[in-house]
CSV table of C-alpha atoms in Angstrom, one decimal:
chain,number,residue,atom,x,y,z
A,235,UNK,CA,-156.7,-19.7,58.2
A,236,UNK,CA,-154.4,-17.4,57.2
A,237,UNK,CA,-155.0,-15.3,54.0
A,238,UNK,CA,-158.9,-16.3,54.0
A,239,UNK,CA,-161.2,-13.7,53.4
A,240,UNK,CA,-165.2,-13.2,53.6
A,241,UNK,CA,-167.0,-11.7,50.1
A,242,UNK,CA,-168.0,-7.7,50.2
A,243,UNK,CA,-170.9,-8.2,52.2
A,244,UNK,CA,-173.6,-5.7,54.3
A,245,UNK,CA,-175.9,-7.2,57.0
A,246,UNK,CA,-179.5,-7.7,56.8
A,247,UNK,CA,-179.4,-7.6,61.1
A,248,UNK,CA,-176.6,-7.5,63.3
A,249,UNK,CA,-172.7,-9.3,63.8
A,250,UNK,CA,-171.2,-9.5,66.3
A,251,UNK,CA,-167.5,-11.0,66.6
A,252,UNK,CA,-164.9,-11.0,69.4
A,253,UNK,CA,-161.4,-11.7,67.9
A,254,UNK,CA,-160.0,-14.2,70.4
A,255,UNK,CA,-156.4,-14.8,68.6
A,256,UNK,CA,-154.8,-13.6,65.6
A,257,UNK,CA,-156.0,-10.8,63.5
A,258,UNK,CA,-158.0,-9.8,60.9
A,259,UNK,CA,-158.9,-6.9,58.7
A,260,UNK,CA,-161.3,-4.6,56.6
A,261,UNK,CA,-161.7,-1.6,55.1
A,262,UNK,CA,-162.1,0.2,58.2
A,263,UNK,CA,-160.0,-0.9,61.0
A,264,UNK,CA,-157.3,-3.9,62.1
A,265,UNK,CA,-158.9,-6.1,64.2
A,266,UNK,CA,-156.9,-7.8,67.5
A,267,UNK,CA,-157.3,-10.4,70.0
A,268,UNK,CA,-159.9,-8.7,72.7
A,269,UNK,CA,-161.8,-6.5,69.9
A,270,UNK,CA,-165.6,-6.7,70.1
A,271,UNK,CA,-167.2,-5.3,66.9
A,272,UNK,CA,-170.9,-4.8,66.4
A,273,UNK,CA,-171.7,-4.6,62.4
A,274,UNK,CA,-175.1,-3.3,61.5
A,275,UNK,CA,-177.2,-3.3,58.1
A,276,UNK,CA,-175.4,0.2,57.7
A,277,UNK,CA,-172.0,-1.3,57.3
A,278,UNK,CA,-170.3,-3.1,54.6
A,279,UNK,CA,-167.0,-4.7,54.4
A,280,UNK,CA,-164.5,-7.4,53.2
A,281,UNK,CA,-163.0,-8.5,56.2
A,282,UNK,CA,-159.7,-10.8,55.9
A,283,UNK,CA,-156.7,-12.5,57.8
A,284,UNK,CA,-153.5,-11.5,57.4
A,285,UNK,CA,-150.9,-13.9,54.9
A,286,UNK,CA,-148.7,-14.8,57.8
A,287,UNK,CA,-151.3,-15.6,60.5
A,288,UNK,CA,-154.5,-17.5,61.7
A,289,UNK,CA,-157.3,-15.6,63.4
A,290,UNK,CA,-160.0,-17.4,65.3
A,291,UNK,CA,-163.2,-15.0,66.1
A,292,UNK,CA,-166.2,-16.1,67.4
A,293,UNK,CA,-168.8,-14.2,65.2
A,294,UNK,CA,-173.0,-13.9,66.1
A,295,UNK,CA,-175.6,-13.1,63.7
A,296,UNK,CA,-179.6,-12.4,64.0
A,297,UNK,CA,-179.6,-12.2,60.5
A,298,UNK,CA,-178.2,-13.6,57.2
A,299,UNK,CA,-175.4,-11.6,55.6
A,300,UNK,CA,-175.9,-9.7,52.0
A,301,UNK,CA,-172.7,-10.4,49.6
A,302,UNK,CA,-172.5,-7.4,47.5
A,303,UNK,CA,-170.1,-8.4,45.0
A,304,UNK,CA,-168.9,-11.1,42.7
A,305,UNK,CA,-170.8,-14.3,42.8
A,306,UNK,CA,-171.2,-14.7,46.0
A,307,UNK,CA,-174.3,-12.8,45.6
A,308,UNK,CA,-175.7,-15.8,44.0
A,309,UNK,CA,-176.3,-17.3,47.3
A,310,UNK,CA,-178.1,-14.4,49.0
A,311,UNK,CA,-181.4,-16.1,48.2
A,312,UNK,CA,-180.6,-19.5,49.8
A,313,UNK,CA,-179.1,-17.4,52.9
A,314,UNK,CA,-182.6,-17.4,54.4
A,315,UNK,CA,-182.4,-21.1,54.6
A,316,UNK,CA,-179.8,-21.1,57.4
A,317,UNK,CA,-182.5,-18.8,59.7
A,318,UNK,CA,-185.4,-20.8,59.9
């Protein structure tokens, strides 16, 4: 959708997203249809679309995410749930 965004969050294994249309951002970089981006427990960001656009990604994890700010990080201990 456009203007969504994830909570700050780090990752307890790997992601893995292709951006198939649209685009998103983070702190780091802009993100276009065709990018592959490989996120590791080392990285932490707050990725979001852009007000005037979708973006459909198609996003892996191995692992559940760690939010790192606001209250999202109440539901870091029910994220283990999801990778059983």
């Amino acid at each position: 959708d456009c203007n969504s965004s994830l909570p700050q969050h780090t990752h307890q294994g790997q992601e893995i997203t292709l951006v198939l249309a649209g685009e998103f951002i983070d702190e780091h970089a802009t993100y276009k249809p065709g990018d592959f981006i490989i996120q590791t427990p080392k990285h932490q960001h707050s990725p979001k679309t852009r007000e005037d656009q979708d973006c459909l990604c198609l996003t892996l994890l191995d692992a559940p995410l760690h939010f790192t700010s606001g209250l999202a990080t109440l539901l870091n201990p029910f994220s283990q749930l999801f990778f059983r």
